[in-house]
Amino acid sequence: MIFGDTPLDQALGAVLAHSTHAGAVKLKKGHVLTTDDIEQLRGAGVTQVTAARLDADDVEENAAARQITSALQWFGIQAGPAATGRVNCYAQASGVFTVDANLINAINSVDPSVTIATLKPFERVEQGQMVVTIKIIPFAVAKSVLSDIANLADGRNAFGVHAFSGSRVGLIQTTLASVKSSVLDKTTRVLDARAAASGGTLIGELRPAHEVSPLAVSIRQMHRNSDMVIIFGASAVVDKDDVVPAAIREAGGTVQHIGMPVDPGNLLVLGELDGKPVIGAPGCARSPKENGFDWVIDRLMANIPVTKADIVGMGVGGLLMEIPTRPQPRDPRPPLPKPVVAIAILAAGQSTRMGGTNKLLATFDGVPLIRRSAEMAIRAGGEPVIAVLGHMAQECSTALDGLPVNIALNKDHASGLASSLHVAIRHLPASVDGVMIMLADMPALSVSDLQTLIRQFHDVGGQTVVRATFRGKRGNPVILPRFLFDEVFTLAGDVGARHLVERGDIPVIDVELGEAAAIDVDTPDMLRLAGGTIVETVR
């Protein structure tokens, strides 16, 4: 490939390296020059352009990206189209991502013109989440490079998503007089939610005494109809002959490993009975916060075997972020000064289900919904409040006249929610420690609701995701801490922050706000039911 300043009489078929504007001529970077383009440029007084000319041995960037995509083998993943030398790949179902790191490293070592970036091995993913991106750096790649990559990839799965299999989970909790039934009940709810999040089902629960023989009987009983058995002991396992491992052996099973180099999550027992996993859960797994137990359960729920070697290998990266509510933190440093929280109101959508009107201009007690949302954010103390506008931006902006709100225009709003998140993050000042992502079409929220979320974010030092819930189910708004801001730009399409919040490696505090966290107004009927009045805004 020849790159540099190119005279127009040699530029036919060349690829523009930069956007070029001359008179009425406007050509984008990456445009392949035609005879008409060259004549128009010459007529505008241009004599040369910065461009790339492909040699006979070169493959154009999009074709090269497609060739690499075709050469790779995978499962559970769907590749998108090639554009600007990039192919993004997405999970076809929720599950666990795996990758052949040696193969990806080898491919990335062939030539700097070709790169493949993936998620971390064994990362939990949601359906539709981007898991891999294949990117051609220059405008073309030599055929020999593509051939070398194809040879490396031949016969090997480069990556894949193991879909959650709908496992049936049996729960056993041993009892002592000192253990409150409320603790056991909470543990049941937490495990039920964990199983459901992975497409599984909690099929039953037994509560025997914290003794070897009663527990062994319960293991055999629960094992019959379940795909795995989870045991929460009334006291922590401190020895290989303690109650939980001894009961697994008495039930006829084997204990493969005790303990794991992940904190929190050290006191996990890995066992097996007739080919089915039997797991002694660490005490921290009674909390919904991430711990080493999640790493094991996610894999098992996706039918990925977990061995002693796998457990031992979890130490690197196994020091998880502190659980804010932990009674005795490992690192008891004082909290940071009061964090600053911005509020980003996402208001760029096209109201496609409203029959031609814009729901954000509907009125509640005579006030347009978008203005109502902005006023609420201002009173809640957003520093600053940013309104991300797109569809009917001028009308929405007019509805906000007079309010101390920063307007941020999303010109790419039709591509989906992720683009509005990108715009919001780009407009945040450096002083911000977190941003509340607030949907503009949630009329049931109150100032008090928003302040409750912000107060919780303050209480944990601004280092934790805070999410509104309704009856234990995720809702909106959600506060993202600053350390997640850059990762928002990995999202694409109609994807929100949920993929970052639920990926499993950051702490999340759920705040029950009631029904307000779940009510939005996507249709005329929903809007009227919420107390709104439709204003005709057909364009």
Coordinates of C-alpha atoms in Angstrom, one line a residue:
M1 CA 0.0 0.0 0.0
I2 CA 1.3 3.4 -1.0
F3 CA 0.3 6.2 1.4
G4 CA 0.9 9.9 1.2
D5 CA 0.2 13.0 -0.9
T6 CA -1.1 11.8 -4.2
P7 CA -1.4 13.9 -7.4
L8 CA -5.0 13.9 -8.8
D9 CA -3.9 12.3 -12.0
Q10 CA -2.8 9.3 -10.0
A11 CA -5.6 9.2 -7.5
L12 CA -8.3 7.2 -9.3
G13 CA -9.3 4.4 -7.0
A14 CA -7.3 5.7 -4.1
V15 CA -8.7 5.9 -0.6
L16 CA -8.9 9.3 1.1
A17 CA -7.0 9.4 4.3
H18 CA -8.8 12.5 5.6
S19 CA -12.1 14.2 5.0
T20 CA -11.7 16.6 2.2
H21 CA -13.7 19.8 1.7
A22 CA -13.1 22.1 -1.3
G23 CA -15.8 24.4 -2.5
A24 CA -19.0 22.4 -2.9
V25 CA -17.1 19.1 -2.8
K26 CA -17.3 17.2 0.5
L27 CA -15.8 13.7 0.7
K28 CA -15.4 11.6 3.8
K29 CA -12.3 9.8 5.1
G30 CA -12.2 6.4 3.6
H31 CA -14.0 7.4 0.4
V32 CA -12.7 5.7 -2.8
L33 CA -12.1 8.3 -5.4
T34 CA -14.0 8.1 -8.7
T35 CA -13.4 9.9 -12.0
D36 CA -16.2 12.4 -11.1
D37 CA -14.7 13.0 -7.7
I38 CA -11.3 13.9 -9.3
E39 CA -12.9 16.2 -11.8
Q40 CA -14.8 18.0 -9.1
L41 CA -11.7 18.4 -6.9
R42 CA -9.7 19.7 -9.9
G43 CA -12.5 22.1 -10.6
A44 CA -12.3 23.3 -7.0
G45 CA -8.6 24.0 -7.4
V46 CA -7.3 20.9 -5.6
T47 CA -4.1 19.4 -7.1
Q48 CA -3.4 16.6 -4.7
V49 CA -4.9 14.6 -1.9
T50 CA -3.6 12.5 1.0
A51 CA -4.6 9.0 0.2
A52 CA -3.8 5.4 0.2
R53 CA -3.3 3.4 -3.1
L54 CA -3.7 -0.3 -2.9
D55 CA -1.1 -2.6 -4.4
A56 CA -2.1 -5.8 -6.2
D57 CA -1.4 -7.8 -3.1
D58 CA -3.6 -5.6 -0.8
V59 CA -7.1 -6.3 0.4
E60 CA -9.3 -3.4 1.2
E61 CA -10.1 -2.9 4.9
N62 CA -13.7 -4.1 5.0
A63 CA -13.0 -7.1 2.8
A64 CA -10.0 -7.9 5.0
A65 CA -12.2 -7.7 8.2
R66 CA -14.7 -10.0 6.6
Q67 CA -12.0 -12.5 5.6
I68 CA -10.6 -12.7 9.1
T69 CA -14.2 -13.1 10.5
S70 CA -14.8 -16.0 8.1
A71 CA -11.5 -17.6 9.0
L72 CA -12.2 -17.6 12.8
Q73 CA -14.3 -20.3 14.4
W74 CA -16.6 -19.6 17.3
F75 CA -20.0 -20.6 18.8
G76 CA -22.9 -18.7 20.4
I77 CA -21.8 -15.4 18.7
Q78 CA -23.2 -13.4 15.8
A79 CA -20.9 -11.2 13.7
G80 CA -22.1 -7.8 12.5
P81 CA -21.4 -6.2 9.1
A82 CA -18.0 -4.8 8.2
A83 CA -17.7 -1.0 8.4
T84 CA -14.6 1.3 8.5
G85 CA -12.5 -1.9 8.8
R86 CA -14.3 -3.2 11.8
V87 CA -16.5 -6.2 12.5
N88 CA -18.2 -6.3 15.9
C89 CA -19.4 -9.6 17.3
Y90 CA -22.3 -10.1 19.7
A91 CA -23.5 -12.8 22.1
Q92 CA -26.5 -14.7 20.8
A93 CA -27.7 -15.6 24.3
S94 CA -26.9 -14.8 27.9
G95 CA -24.1 -16.9 29.2
V96 CA -20.4 -17.1 29.9
F97 CA -17.7 -15.9 27.4
T98 CA -14.6 -18.0 26.8
V99 CA -11.7 -17.3 24.6
D100 CA -8.5 -19.0 23.4
A101 CA -6.1 -16.3 24.7
N102 CA -3.1 -18.0 23.1
L103 CA -4.7 -17.9 19.7
I104 CA -5.8 -14.3 20.0
N105 CA -2.4 -13.3 21.1
A106 CA -0.8 -15.1 18.2
I107 CA -3.2 -13.4 15.7
N108 CA -2.5 -10.0 17.2
S109 CA 1.3 -10.8 16.8
V110 CA 1.1 -11.5 13.0
D111 CA 1.0 -7.8 11.9
P112 CA 0.0 -4.6 13.6
S113 CA -2.5 -3.9 10.8
V114 CA -4.9 -6.5 12.3
T115 CA -6.2 -6.4 15.9
I116 CA -8.8 -8.5 17.8
A117 CA -10.0 -7.3 21.2
T118 CA -12.3 -9.5 23.4
L119 CA -13.9 -9.5 26.8
K120 CA -12.0 -11.2 29.6
P121 CA -12.2 -15.0 29.8
F122 CA -15.3 -16.3 31.7
E123 CA -16.9 -13.0 31.8
R124 CA -20.7 -13.1 32.2
V125 CA -22.5 -11.6 29.2
E126 CA -26.0 -10.7 28.2
Q127 CA -27.8 -11.5 24.9
G128 CA -26.8 -8.9 22.3
Q129 CA -23.8 -7.7 24.2
M130 CA -20.7 -7.0 22.2
V131 CA -18.0 -9.5 23.1
V132 CA -15.4 -9.2 20.3
T133 CA -14.3 -6.5 17.9
I134 CA -12.1 -7.3 14.8
K135 CA -10.4 -4.1 13.6
I136 CA -8.2 -3.4 10.5
I137 CA -6.0 -0.4 11.4
P138 CA -4.9 0.8 7.9
F139 CA -7.0 1.0 4.8
A140 CA -5.7 -2.3 3.5
V141 CA -3.9 -5.5 4.5
A142 CA -1.5 -7.6 2.6
K143 CA -2.9 -11.0 1.4
S144 CA 0.0 -12.8 3.1
V145 CA -1.1 -11.4 6.5
L146 CA -4.6 -12.7 6.0
S147 CA -3.2 -16.1 4.9
D148 CA -1.1 -16.4 8.0
I149 CA -4.0 -15.5 10.3
A150 CA -6.2 -18.1 8.5
N151 CA -3.6 -20.8 9.0
L152 CA -3.4 -19.9 12.8
A153 CA -7.2 -20.0 13.2
D154 CA -7.7 -23.3 11.3
G155 CA -9.4 -25.9 13.4
R156 CA -9.5 -23.9 16.7
N157 CA -12.4 -22.2 18.4
A158 CA -11.2 -18.7 18.9
F159 CA -14.0 -17.7 21.3
G160 CA -17.6 -18.5 22.2
V161 CA -20.5 -17.9 24.5
H162 CA -21.7 -20.8 26.5
A163 CA -25.4 -20.1 27.0
F164 CA -27.0 -20.6 30.4
S165 CA -28.7 -24.0 30.3
G166 CA -31.6 -23.5 32.7
S167 CA -30.1 -25.5 35.5
R168 CA -32.3 -26.8 38.4
V169 CA -30.7 -25.8 41.7
G170 CA -31.3 -27.5 45.0
L171 CA -30.7 -25.4 48.2
I172 CA -29.7 -26.8 51.6
Q173 CA -29.2 -24.6 54.6
T174 CA -28.0 -26.1 57.8
T175 CA -29.4 -24.7 61.1
L176 CA -28.1 -23.9 64.5
A177 CA -30.0 -22.1 67.4
S178 CA -27.8 -19.0 66.8
V179 CA -28.9 -18.6 63.1
K180 CA -32.0 -16.5 62.6
S181 CA -34.7 -17.8 60.3
S182 CA -34.7 -14.3 58.7
V183 CA -31.1 -14.9 57.6
L184 CA -32.0 -18.2 56.0
D185 CA -35.0 -16.6 54.3
K186 CA -32.9 -13.8 52.8
T187 CA -30.3 -16.4 51.6
T188 CA -33.1 -18.3 49.8
R189 CA -34.3 -15.1 48.1
V190 CA -30.7 -14.2 47.0
L191 CA -30.0 -17.6 45.6
D192 CA -33.3 -17.7 43.8
A193 CA -32.5 -14.4 42.2
R194 CA -29.0 -15.6 41.3
A195 CA -30.4 -18.7 39.6
A196 CA -33.1 -16.8 37.8
A197 CA -30.5 -14.3 36.4
S198 CA -28.7 -17.3 34.8
G199 CA -31.9 -18.8 33.4
G200 CA -32.0 -21.4 36.2
T201 CA -34.6 -22.4 38.8
L202 CA -34.5 -22.9 42.5
I203 CA -36.5 -26.2 42.7
G204 CA -36.5 -26.6 46.5
E205 CA -34.9 -26.2 49.8
L206 CA -34.1 -28.3 52.9
R207 CA -33.0 -27.1 56.3
P208 CA -31.4 -29.9 58.3
A209 CA -29.5 -29.6 61.5
H210 CA -25.8 -28.6 61.2
E211 CA -24.6 -32.1 61.6
V212 CA -22.9 -34.5 59.2
S213 CA -25.5 -37.3 58.9
P214 CA -28.6 -35.1 58.6
L215 CA -26.9 -33.0 56.0
A216 CA -25.7 -36.1 54.1
V217 CA -29.3 -37.4 53.9
S218 CA -30.4 -34.0 52.6
I219 CA -27.7 -34.0 50.0
R220 CA -28.8 -37.3 48.6
Q221 CA -32.5 -36.3 48.7
M222 CA -31.9 -32.9 47.0
H223 CA -29.5 -34.4 44.5
R224 CA -32.1 -36.7 42.9
N225 CA -34.1 -33.9 41.1
S226 CA -31.5 -31.2 40.7
D227 CA -28.6 -30.4 38.4
M228 CA -26.6 -29.0 41.2
V229 CA -26.8 -28.7 45.0
I230 CA -25.8 -25.6 46.9
I231 CA -25.1 -25.9 50.6
F232 CA -25.0 -22.9 53.0
G233 CA -23.5 -24.1 56.3
A234 CA -24.6 -22.5 59.6
S235 CA -20.9 -22.0 60.4
A236 CA -17.9 -21.5 58.2
V237 CA -15.8 -24.5 57.0
V238 CA -12.5 -24.5 58.8
D239 CA -11.2 -28.0 58.1
K240 CA -11.5 -30.8 55.4
D241 CA -13.4 -32.8 58.0
D242 CA -15.8 -30.1 59.0
V243 CA -19.5 -30.7 58.6
V244 CA -20.1 -29.7 55.0
P245 CA -17.2 -31.6 53.3
A246 CA -17.7 -34.6 55.6
A247 CA -21.4 -34.7 54.7
I248 CA -20.6 -34.6 51.0
R249 CA -18.3 -37.6 51.4
E250 CA -20.9 -39.5 53.6
A251 CA -23.5 -38.9 50.9
G252 CA -21.3 -40.8 48.5
G253 CA -19.7 -37.8 46.8
T254 CA -16.2 -36.5 46.5
V255 CA -14.6 -33.2 47.7
Q256 CA -12.3 -31.9 45.0
H257 CA -11.1 -28.7 46.7
I258 CA -11.7 -26.6 49.8
G259 CA -11.1 -22.9 49.7
M260 CA -10.4 -20.5 46.8
P261 CA -8.0 -17.6 46.3
V262 CA -10.8 -15.1 45.8
D263 CA -11.7 -12.5 48.4
P264 CA -14.5 -12.3 49.3
G265 CA -15.3 -16.0 48.7
N266 CA -12.4 -17.8 50.3
L267 CA -14.4 -20.5 52.1
L268 CA -15.9 -22.4 49.1
V269 CA -16.1 -26.2 49.0
L270 CA -16.1 -27.8 45.5
G271 CA -17.6 -31.2 45.5
E272 CA -19.4 -33.7 43.2
L273 CA -21.9 -36.5 43.5
D274 CA -22.7 -38.8 40.6
G275 CA -21.4 -36.2 38.1
K276 CA -23.4 -33.4 39.5
P277 CA -21.8 -30.4 41.3
V278 CA -22.3 -30.1 45.1
I279 CA -21.0 -26.7 46.3
G280 CA -20.5 -25.5 49.8
A281 CA -21.1 -21.8 49.5
P282 CA -19.0 -19.2 51.4
G283 CA -20.9 -17.1 53.9
C284 CA -20.5 -14.0 51.7
A285 CA -22.7 -15.6 49.1
R286 CA -25.7 -14.9 51.4
S287 CA -25.3 -11.3 50.0
P288 CA -26.2 -10.5 46.4
K289 CA -22.9 -8.7 46.0
E290 CA -20.2 -10.3 43.8
N291 CA -17.9 -12.8 45.3
G292 CA -15.9 -15.9 44.2
F293 CA -19.1 -18.1 44.5
D294 CA -20.5 -16.2 41.5
W295 CA -17.5 -17.1 39.3
V296 CA -18.1 -20.8 40.0
I297 CA -21.9 -20.7 39.7
D298 CA -21.9 -18.8 36.5
R299 CA -19.6 -21.4 34.8
L300 CA -21.6 -24.3 36.1
M301 CA -24.9 -22.7 35.0
A302 CA -23.4 -22.5 31.5
N303 CA -22.3 -26.2 31.6
I304 CA -18.6 -25.2 31.9
P305 CA -16.9 -27.7 34.2
V306 CA -15.0 -26.3 37.2
T307 CA -12.0 -28.2 38.5
K308 CA -9.6 -27.8 41.3
A309 CA -7.1 -26.4 38.8
D310 CA -9.7 -23.8 37.7
I311 CA -10.3 -22.7 41.4
V312 CA -6.6 -22.4 42.0
G313 CA -6.2 -20.3 38.9
M314 CA -8.6 -17.7 40.1
G315 CA -6.2 -16.0 42.4
V316 CA -4.8 -13.5 39.8
G317 CA -7.6 -11.0 39.6
G318 CA -9.3 -12.6 42.7
L319 CA -9.0 -9.5 44.9
L320 CA -12.5 -8.1 44.3
M321 CA -13.7 -4.7 45.1
E322 CA -14.7 -4.1 48.7
I323 CA -18.3 -4.8 49.6
P324 CA -19.4 -1.4 51.2
T325 CA -21.7 -3.1 53.7
R326 CA -19.1 -5.6 54.9
P327 CA -18.9 -5.4 58.7
Q328 CA -15.1 -5.5 58.8
P329 CA -13.6 -4.1 55.6
R330 CA -10.2 -5.3 54.5
D331 CA -9.1 -1.8 53.9
P332 CA -10.9 0.5 56.4
R333 CA -9.8 3.8 54.9
P334 CA -12.0 6.9 55.5
P335 CA -14.5 7.7 52.8
L336 CA -13.7 10.3 50.1
P337 CA -15.1 13.8 50.5
K338 CA -18.8 14.1 49.5
P339 CA -18.9 12.9 45.9
V340 CA -20.3 15.1 43.2
V341 CA -23.2 13.6 41.2
A342 CA -24.3 14.8 37.8
I343 CA -27.7 13.8 36.4
A344 CA -28.0 13.0 32.7
I345 CA -31.5 13.0 31.4
L346 CA -31.8 10.8 28.3
A347 CA -34.4 12.4 26.1
A348 CA -33.2 11.7 22.5
G349 CA -35.6 8.9 21.6
Q350 CA -38.1 8.9 18.7
S351 CA -41.2 7.9 20.7
T352 CA -41.8 5.2 18.1
R353 CA -44.7 3.6 20.0
M354 CA -46.6 6.9 20.5
G355 CA -48.3 7.0 17.1
G356 CA -46.4 10.1 15.8
T357 CA -46.4 12.3 18.9
N358 CA -43.5 12.9 21.2
K359 CA -44.2 11.6 24.7
L360 CA -41.7 14.0 26.2
L361 CA -43.8 16.9 25.2
A362 CA -46.9 15.4 26.8
T363 CA -48.0 17.4 29.8
F364 CA -48.5 16.5 33.5
D365 CA -50.4 19.1 35.4
G366 CA -49.7 21.4 32.4
V367 CA -45.9 20.8 32.5
P368 CA -44.2 19.0 29.6
L369 CA -42.8 15.7 30.8
I370 CA -39.2 16.6 29.8
R371 CA -39.4 19.8 31.8
R372 CA -40.9 18.0 34.7
S373 CA -38.0 15.5 34.7
A374 CA -35.5 18.3 34.4
E375 CA -37.0 20.3 37.3
M376 CA -36.9 17.2 39.4
A377 CA -33.2 16.5 38.6
I378 CA -32.4 20.1 39.5
R379 CA -34.2 20.0 42.9
A380 CA -32.5 16.7 43.6
G381 CA -29.1 18.4 43.4
G382 CA -27.6 17.2 40.1
E383 CA -24.3 19.0 39.6
P384 CA -24.8 19.6 36.7
V385 CA -28.0 18.5 35.0
I386 CA -27.5 17.5 31.4
A387 CA -30.4 16.9 28.9
V388 CA -29.4 14.6 26.0
L389 CA -31.7 15.6 23.1
G390 CA -32.0 14.1 19.6
H391 CA -35.5 13.6 18.1
M392 CA -37.4 16.9 18.0
A393 CA -34.4 18.5 19.7
Q394 CA -35.6 22.1 19.1
E395 CA -39.0 21.5 20.6
C396 CA -37.6 19.7 23.6
S397 CA -35.0 22.4 24.1
T398 CA -37.8 25.0 24.0
A399 CA -39.7 23.1 26.7
L400 CA -36.6 23.5 28.9
D401 CA -36.2 27.3 28.4
G402 CA -35.2 29.1 31.6
L403 CA -33.9 26.0 33.4
P404 CA -30.2 25.7 34.5
V405 CA -29.8 22.6 32.2
N406 CA -26.9 21.8 29.9
I407 CA -28.2 20.8 26.5
A408 CA -26.2 18.0 24.7
L409 CA -27.3 17.1 21.2
N410 CA -27.1 13.4 20.1
K411 CA -27.0 13.6 16.3
D412 CA -26.8 9.8 16.2
H413 CA -29.8 9.1 18.4
A414 CA -31.4 6.8 15.8
S415 CA -28.6 4.3 16.4
G416 CA -29.9 3.5 19.9
L417 CA -29.5 4.2 23.6
A418 CA -25.7 3.7 23.7
S419 CA -25.1 6.8 21.6
S420 CA -27.0 8.9 24.1
L421 CA -24.8 7.5 26.9
H422 CA -21.7 8.4 25.0
V423 CA -22.9 12.0 24.6
A424 CA -23.8 12.2 28.3
I425 CA -20.4 11.0 29.4
R426 CA -18.6 13.4 26.9
H427 CA -20.4 16.4 28.5
L428 CA -19.6 15.6 32.1
P429 CA -17.2 18.0 33.8
A430 CA -14.0 16.7 35.4
S431 CA -15.3 17.5 38.9
V432 CA -18.0 14.8 38.6
D433 CA -17.5 11.6 40.7
G434 CA -20.7 9.9 39.4
V435 CA -23.5 10.3 37.0
M436 CA -27.1 9.4 37.5
I437 CA -28.6 8.0 34.2
M438 CA -32.2 9.1 34.3
L439 CA -34.8 8.3 31.6
A440 CA -36.9 11.3 30.8
D441 CA -40.2 9.4 30.5
M442 CA -40.6 8.2 34.1
P443 CA -43.3 10.5 35.6
A444 CA -43.8 8.5 38.8
L445 CA -40.3 9.3 40.1
S446 CA -40.0 12.0 42.8
V447 CA -37.3 14.4 44.0
S448 CA -37.1 12.2 47.1
D449 CA -36.4 9.1 45.0
L450 CA -33.5 10.8 43.3
Q451 CA -32.1 12.1 46.5
T452 CA -32.3 8.7 48.1
L453 CA -30.1 7.2 45.3
I454 CA -27.6 10.1 45.6
R455 CA -27.4 9.8 49.4
Q456 CA -26.7 6.0 49.1
F457 CA -23.9 6.9 46.5
H458 CA -22.5 9.4 49.0
D459 CA -22.6 6.8 51.9
V460 CA -20.4 4.4 50.0
G461 CA -17.8 7.0 49.0
G462 CA -18.8 7.3 45.3
Q463 CA -17.2 4.0 44.4
T464 CA -20.2 1.8 43.7
V465 CA -23.0 1.5 41.2
V466 CA -26.4 2.5 42.8
R467 CA -29.5 1.2 41.1
A468 CA -33.2 1.7 41.7
T469 CA -35.3 -1.5 42.0
F470 CA -39.0 -2.4 42.2
R471 CA -39.7 -5.6 44.2
G472 CA -36.1 -6.7 43.8
K473 CA -36.1 -6.3 40.0
R474 CA -33.8 -3.8 38.3
G475 CA -35.2 -0.5 37.3
N476 CA -34.1 3.1 36.8
P477 CA -32.4 5.5 37.5
V478 CA -28.9 4.1 38.0
I479 CA -25.8 6.0 39.2
L480 CA -22.4 5.1 37.6
P481 CA -19.2 5.9 39.4
R482 CA -16.4 7.7 37.5
F483 CA -14.3 4.5 37.0
L484 CA -17.0 3.2 34.6
F485 CA -17.2 6.3 32.4
D486 CA -14.6 5.1 29.8
E487 CA -16.3 1.7 29.6
V488 CA -19.5 3.3 28.5
F489 CA -17.9 3.8 25.1
T490 CA -17.6 0.0 24.6
L491 CA -21.5 -0.1 24.3
A492 CA -23.1 0.1 20.9
G493 CA -26.6 0.0 19.4
D494 CA -29.7 0.0 21.5
V495 CA -27.8 -1.1 24.6
G496 CA -27.9 0.7 28.0
A497 CA -25.7 0.6 31.0
R498 CA -27.2 -2.7 32.2
H499 CA -24.4 -4.6 30.5
L500 CA -21.8 -2.8 32.5
V501 CA -23.7 -3.0 35.8
E502 CA -24.5 -6.7 35.6
R503 CA -21.3 -8.0 34.2
G504 CA -20.3 -9.3 37.7
D505 CA -17.0 -7.5 38.5
I506 CA -18.2 -4.4 40.2
P507 CA -20.2 -3.9 43.4
V508 CA -23.9 -2.8 43.0
I509 CA -26.2 -1.5 45.6
D510 CA -29.9 -1.9 44.9
V511 CA -32.3 0.7 46.4
E512 CA -35.9 -0.2 46.5
L513 CA -38.0 2.7 45.2
G514 CA -41.2 0.9 44.6
E515 CA -43.3 1.1 41.4
A516 CA -41.7 4.4 40.4
A517 CA -38.6 2.6 39.4
A518 CA -40.5 0.6 36.8
I519 CA -43.0 3.0 35.3
D520 CA -42.3 4.6 31.9
V521 CA -44.7 5.8 29.3
D522 CA -43.9 4.3 25.9
T523 CA -47.5 4.2 24.6
P524 CA -50.5 6.6 24.6
D525 CA -52.4 4.3 26.9
M526 CA -49.5 4.1 29.4
L527 CA -49.1 7.9 29.3
R528 CA -52.8 8.6 30.0
L529 CA -52.8 5.9 32.8
A530 CA -49.9 7.7 34.4
G531 CA -51.9 11.0 34.4
G532 CA -50.5 12.7 31.3
T533 CA -52.1 14.6 28.5
I534 CA -51.0 14.0 24.9
V535 CA -49.9 17.1 23.0
E536 CA -50.0 16.7 19.2
T537 CA -46.5 17.0 17.9
V538 CA -46.6 15.3 14.6
R539 CA -43.8 16.5 12.3

